[in-house]
Amino acid sequence: MKEPLPYCDFPLPCTFRGTVETGKQLGRKLGFPTANLILPGDAVTPPYGVYVCTLTVNGEDFPAVTNVGRHPTTPDGPATVESHILTPGNHDLYGKQVTATLYAFLRPEQRFSGIEELIAAIDKNKRQALEWFAENPGALKHRSRETGL
């Protein structure tokens, strides 16, 4: 039986728009490159945590898993919206305008005991997001012809 997703009382979907900034590059080093949007200090955000998301680039939607928050396992820097695209490819997005649309809450942001535990959690979140997209294919309005997702 599939594990139900946790409840989030913030209204979803929720959208963030911005220019992809260079981050700490930790996601890339761990095998999960992310498109980072820096949140202004006064931004209204959903609860910090991990979400199922579409990342729209040049009118094309990509399935993604996104962390909103301060990344407490490796704390450093401002709050961000960090999206990892779930489809293969070289997604060089630095300096590009993107839209991140959050659809479903996967888990609250948490501090892990180490990098290995963080990687395991990201892998689980990727699987959950792919299951969500399989059940909600309409979320990808402008799908890539290359990936078929």
PDB file of C-alpha atoms in Angstrom:
ATOM      1  CA  MET A   1       0.000   0.000   0.000  1.00  0.00           C
ATOM      2  CA  LYS A   2       1.305   3.423  -0.962  1.00  0.00           C
ATOM      3  CA  GLU A   3       2.202   5.749   1.900  1.00  0.00           C
ATOM      4  CA  PRO A   4      -0.106   8.813   1.961  1.00  0.00           C
ATOM      5  CA  LEU A   5       1.494  12.232   1.654  1.00  0.00           C
ATOM      6  CA  PRO A   6       1.496  14.444   4.755  1.00  0.00           C
ATOM      7  CA  TYR A   7      -1.015  17.267   5.136  1.00  0.00           C
ATOM      8  CA  CYS A   8      -0.009  20.874   4.426  1.00  0.00           C
ATOM      9  CA  ASP A   9      -2.524  23.624   5.198  1.00  0.00           C
ATOM     10  CA  PHE A  10      -0.844  26.140   2.887  1.00  0.00           C
ATOM     11  CA  PRO A  11      -2.851  26.540  -0.346  1.00  0.00           C
ATOM     12  CA  LEU A  12      -1.232  24.662  -3.211  1.00  0.00           C
ATOM     13  CA  PRO A  13      -0.374  25.032  -6.012  1.00  0.00           C
ATOM     14  CA  CYS A  14       2.005  27.841  -5.107  1.00  0.00           C
ATOM     15  CA  THR A  15       4.295  29.535  -7.639  1.00  0.00           C
ATOM     16  CA  PHE A  16       7.733  31.140  -7.421  1.00  0.00           C
ATOM     17  CA  ARG A  17       9.370  32.972 -10.338  1.00  0.00           C
ATOM     18  CA  GLY A  18      12.922  34.154 -10.636  1.00  0.00           C
ATOM     19  CA  THR A  19      16.364  33.895 -12.132  1.00  0.00           C
ATOM     20  CA  VAL A  20      18.386  30.765 -11.385  1.00  0.00           C
ATOM     21  CA  GLU A  21      21.323  31.668  -9.144  1.00  0.00           C
ATOM     22  CA  THR A  22      24.531  29.789  -8.452  1.00  0.00           C
ATOM     23  CA  GLY A  23      24.222  28.046  -5.091  1.00  0.00           C
ATOM     24  CA  LYS A  24      26.629  26.025  -2.962  1.00  0.00           C
ATOM     25  CA  GLN A  25      26.807  23.363  -5.715  1.00  0.00           C
ATOM     26  CA  LEU A  26      26.297  20.656  -3.057  1.00  0.00           C
ATOM     27  CA  GLY A  27      23.360  19.118  -4.945  1.00  0.00           C
ATOM     28  CA  ARG A  28      25.501  18.794  -8.074  1.00  0.00           C
ATOM     29  CA  LYS A  29      28.307  17.138  -6.058  1.00  0.00           C
ATOM     30  CA  LEU A  30      25.783  14.650  -4.607  1.00  0.00           C
ATOM     31  CA  GLY A  31      24.279  13.834  -8.025  1.00  0.00           C
ATOM     32  CA  PHE A  32      21.170  16.015  -7.613  1.00  0.00           C
ATOM     33  CA  PRO A  33      21.858  19.333  -9.403  1.00  0.00           C
ATOM     34  CA  THR A  34      19.360  22.038  -8.499  1.00  0.00           C
ATOM     35  CA  ALA A  35      18.042  25.272  -9.950  1.00  0.00           C
ATOM     36  CA  ASN A  36      18.230  27.759  -7.081  1.00  0.00           C
ATOM     37  CA  LEU A  37      15.961  30.742  -6.572  1.00  0.00           C
ATOM     38  CA  ILE A  38      16.908  33.033  -3.679  1.00  0.00           C
ATOM     39  CA  LEU A  39      13.904  34.066  -1.590  1.00  0.00           C
ATOM     40  CA  PRO A  40      13.602  37.729  -0.618  1.00  0.00           C
ATOM     41  CA  GLY A  41      13.527  38.207   3.164  1.00  0.00           C
ATOM     42  CA  ASP A  42       9.868  39.258   3.067  1.00  0.00           C
ATOM     43  CA  ALA A  43       8.674  36.402   0.839  1.00  0.00           C
ATOM     44  CA  VAL A  44       5.534  34.571   1.922  1.00  0.00           C
ATOM     45  CA  THR A  45       6.324  30.875   1.653  1.00  0.00           C
ATOM     46  CA  PRO A  46       4.640  27.599   2.365  1.00  0.00           C
ATOM     47  CA  PRO A  47       6.115  25.656   5.289  1.00  0.00           C
ATOM     48  CA  TYR A  48       9.774  24.845   4.765  1.00  0.00           C
ATOM     49  CA  GLY A  49      10.068  21.376   3.306  1.00  0.00           C
ATOM     50  CA  VAL A  50      10.112  19.239   0.186  1.00  0.00           C
ATOM     51  CA  TYR A  51       7.455  19.459  -2.532  1.00  0.00           C
ATOM     52  CA  VAL A  52       6.448  17.890  -5.831  1.00  0.00           C
ATOM     53  CA  CYS A  53       6.952  20.636  -8.399  1.00  0.00           C
ATOM     54  CA  THR A  54       7.019  21.529 -12.056  1.00  0.00           C
ATOM     55  CA  LEU A  55       9.853  23.733 -13.189  1.00  0.00           C
ATOM     56  CA  THR A  56       8.922  25.735 -16.273  1.00  0.00           C
ATOM     57  CA  VAL A  57      11.785  26.876 -18.498  1.00  0.00           C
ATOM     58  CA  ASN A  58      11.174  28.614 -21.829  1.00  0.00           C
ATOM     59  CA  GLY A  59       7.540  27.439 -21.803  1.00  0.00           C
ATOM     60  CA  GLU A  60       8.402  23.767 -21.177  1.00  0.00           C
ATOM     61  CA  ASP A  61       7.390  21.990 -17.947  1.00  0.00           C
ATOM     62  CA  PHE A  62       9.794  19.590 -16.252  1.00  0.00           C
ATOM     63  CA  PRO A  63       8.848  17.332 -13.333  1.00  0.00           C
ATOM     64  CA  ALA A  64      10.906  18.218 -10.274  1.00  0.00           C
ATOM     65  CA  VAL A  65      11.280  17.784  -6.556  1.00  0.00           C
ATOM     66  CA  THR A  66      11.846  21.050  -4.691  1.00  0.00           C
ATOM     67  CA  ASN A  67      13.118  22.072  -1.274  1.00  0.00           C
ATOM     68  CA  VAL A  68      11.875  25.358   0.153  1.00  0.00           C
ATOM     69  CA  GLY A  69      13.919  26.543   3.113  1.00  0.00           C
ATOM     70  CA  ARG A  70      17.289  26.837   4.763  1.00  0.00           C
ATOM     71  CA  HIS A  71      18.785  23.340   4.152  1.00  0.00           C
ATOM     72  CA  PRO A  72      19.578  22.583   7.830  1.00  0.00           C
ATOM     73  CA  THR A  73      21.930  19.629   7.181  1.00  0.00           C
ATOM     74  CA  THR A  74      24.369  22.024   5.502  1.00  0.00           C
ATOM     75  CA  PRO A  75      23.231  25.392   6.905  1.00  0.00           C
ATOM     76  CA  ASP A  76      24.648  28.410   5.202  1.00  0.00           C
ATOM     77  CA  GLY A  77      23.166  31.214   3.175  1.00  0.00           C
ATOM     78  CA  PRO A  78      19.655  32.567   2.637  1.00  0.00           C
ATOM     79  CA  ALA A  79      16.390  30.649   2.303  1.00  0.00           C
ATOM     80  CA  THR A  80      16.004  29.230  -1.197  1.00  0.00           C
ATOM     81  CA  VAL A  81      13.675  27.374  -3.533  1.00  0.00           C
ATOM     82  CA  GLU A  82      15.881  24.554  -4.907  1.00  0.00           C
ATOM     83  CA  SER A  83      14.412  22.400  -7.687  1.00  0.00           C
ATOM     84  CA  HIS A  84      15.917  19.157  -8.971  1.00  0.00           C
ATOM     85  CA  ILE A  85      14.584  18.152 -12.409  1.00  0.00           C
ATOM     86  CA  LEU A  86      13.617  14.476 -12.496  1.00  0.00           C
ATOM     87  CA  THR A  87      14.218  13.873 -16.208  1.00  0.00           C
ATOM     88  CA  PRO A  88      17.670  13.089 -17.603  1.00  0.00           C
ATOM     89  CA  GLY A  89      19.594  15.676 -19.546  1.00  0.00           C
ATOM     90  CA  ASN A  90      21.965  18.573 -19.225  1.00  0.00           C
ATOM     91  CA  HIS A  91      19.725  21.218 -17.693  1.00  0.00           C
ATOM     92  CA  ASP A  92      22.053  24.243 -17.566  1.00  0.00           C
ATOM     93  CA  LEU A  93      19.709  26.849 -16.122  1.00  0.00           C
ATOM     94  CA  TYR A  94      22.068  29.422 -14.578  1.00  0.00           C
ATOM     95  CA  GLY A  95      20.845  32.940 -15.323  1.00  0.00           C
ATOM     96  CA  LYS A  96      17.574  31.711 -16.869  1.00  0.00           C
ATOM     97  CA  GLN A  97      14.096  32.790 -15.823  1.00  0.00           C
ATOM     98  CA  VAL A  98      12.119  29.861 -14.390  1.00  0.00           C
ATOM     99  CA  THR A  99       8.795  29.249 -12.687  1.00  0.00           C
ATOM    100  CA  ALA A 100       8.576  26.682  -9.903  1.00  0.00           C
ATOM    101  CA  THR A 101       5.013  25.521  -9.187  1.00  0.00           C
ATOM    102  CA  LEU A 102       4.603  23.481  -6.009  1.00  0.00           C
ATOM    103  CA  TYR A 103       1.807  20.890  -6.111  1.00  0.00           C
ATOM    104  CA  ALA A 104       2.159  18.468  -3.197  1.00  0.00           C
ATOM    105  CA  PHE A 105       3.945  18.497   0.166  1.00  0.00           C
ATOM    106  CA  LEU A 106       6.253  15.500   0.692  1.00  0.00           C
ATOM    107  CA  ARG A 107       7.877  16.208   4.065  1.00  0.00           C
ATOM    108  CA  PRO A 108       8.966  19.008   6.382  1.00  0.00           C
ATOM    109  CA  GLU A 109      12.507  20.288   6.108  1.00  0.00           C
ATOM    110  CA  GLN A 110      14.732  18.403   8.513  1.00  0.00           C
ATOM    111  CA  ARG A 111      18.328  18.093   9.640  1.00  0.00           C
ATOM    112  CA  PHE A 112      19.932  14.751   8.773  1.00  0.00           C
ATOM    113  CA  SER A 113      22.774  13.072  10.647  1.00  0.00           C
ATOM    114  CA  GLY A 114      24.976  13.176   7.573  1.00  0.00           C
ATOM    115  CA  ILE A 115      25.195  13.329   3.803  1.00  0.00           C
ATOM    116  CA  GLU A 116      24.338   9.625   3.324  1.00  0.00           C
ATOM    117  CA  GLU A 117      21.039  10.054   5.182  1.00  0.00           C
ATOM    118  CA  LEU A 118      20.305  13.194   3.131  1.00  0.00           C
ATOM    119  CA  ILE A 119      20.959  11.320  -0.148  1.00  0.00           C
ATOM    120  CA  ALA A 120      18.614   8.489   0.934  1.00  0.00           C
ATOM    121  CA  ALA A 121      15.863  11.026   1.741  1.00  0.00           C
ATOM    122  CA  ILE A 122      16.291  12.789  -1.627  1.00  0.00           C
ATOM    123  CA  ASP A 123      16.107   9.427  -3.433  1.00  0.00           C
ATOM    124  CA  LYS A 124      12.869   8.617  -1.584  1.00  0.00           C
ATOM    125  CA  ASN A 125      11.439  12.054  -2.413  1.00  0.00           C
ATOM    126  CA  LYS A 126      12.307  11.581  -6.098  1.00  0.00           C
ATOM    127  CA  ARG A 127      10.415   8.258  -6.144  1.00  0.00           C
ATOM    128  CA  GLN A 128       7.425   9.869  -4.405  1.00  0.00           C
ATOM    129  CA  ALA A 129       7.394  12.755  -6.897  1.00  0.00           C
ATOM    130  CA  LEU A 130       7.562  10.402  -9.891  1.00  0.00           C
ATOM    131  CA  GLU A 131       4.619   8.410  -8.449  1.00  0.00           C
ATOM    132  CA  TRP A 132       2.687  11.667  -7.985  1.00  0.00           C
ATOM    133  CA  PHE A 133       3.303  12.685 -11.614  1.00  0.00           C
ATOM    134  CA  ALA A 134       2.229   9.225 -12.818  1.00  0.00           C
ATOM    135  CA  GLU A 135      -1.067   9.746 -10.954  1.00  0.00           C
ATOM    136  CA  ASN A 136      -1.405  13.418 -12.018  1.00  0.00           C
ATOM    137  CA  PRO A 137      -0.136  13.656 -15.614  1.00  0.00           C
ATOM    138  CA  GLY A 138      -2.085  16.877 -16.245  1.00  0.00           C
ATOM    139  CA  ALA A 139       0.378  18.765 -14.044  1.00  0.00           C
ATOM    140  CA  LEU A 140       2.832  18.654 -16.948  1.00  0.00           C
ATOM    141  CA  LYS A 141       0.958  20.938 -19.319  1.00  0.00           C
ATOM    142  CA  HIS A 142       3.849  21.542 -21.702  1.00  0.00           C
ATOM    143  CA  ARG A 143       5.686  18.239 -21.719  1.00  0.00           C
ATOM    144  CA  SER A 144       9.018  17.490 -23.272  1.00  0.00           C
ATOM    145  CA  ARG A 145       8.822  15.433 -26.440  1.00  0.00           C
ATOM    146  CA  GLU A 146      12.295  14.037 -25.673  1.00  0.00           C
ATOM    147  CA  THR A 147      11.443  12.467 -22.320  1.00  0.00           C
ATOM    148  CA  GLY A 148       7.802  11.580 -22.941  1.00  0.00           C
ATOM    149  CA  LEU A 149       6.930  12.535 -19.372  1.00  0.00           C
TER     150      LEU A 149
END
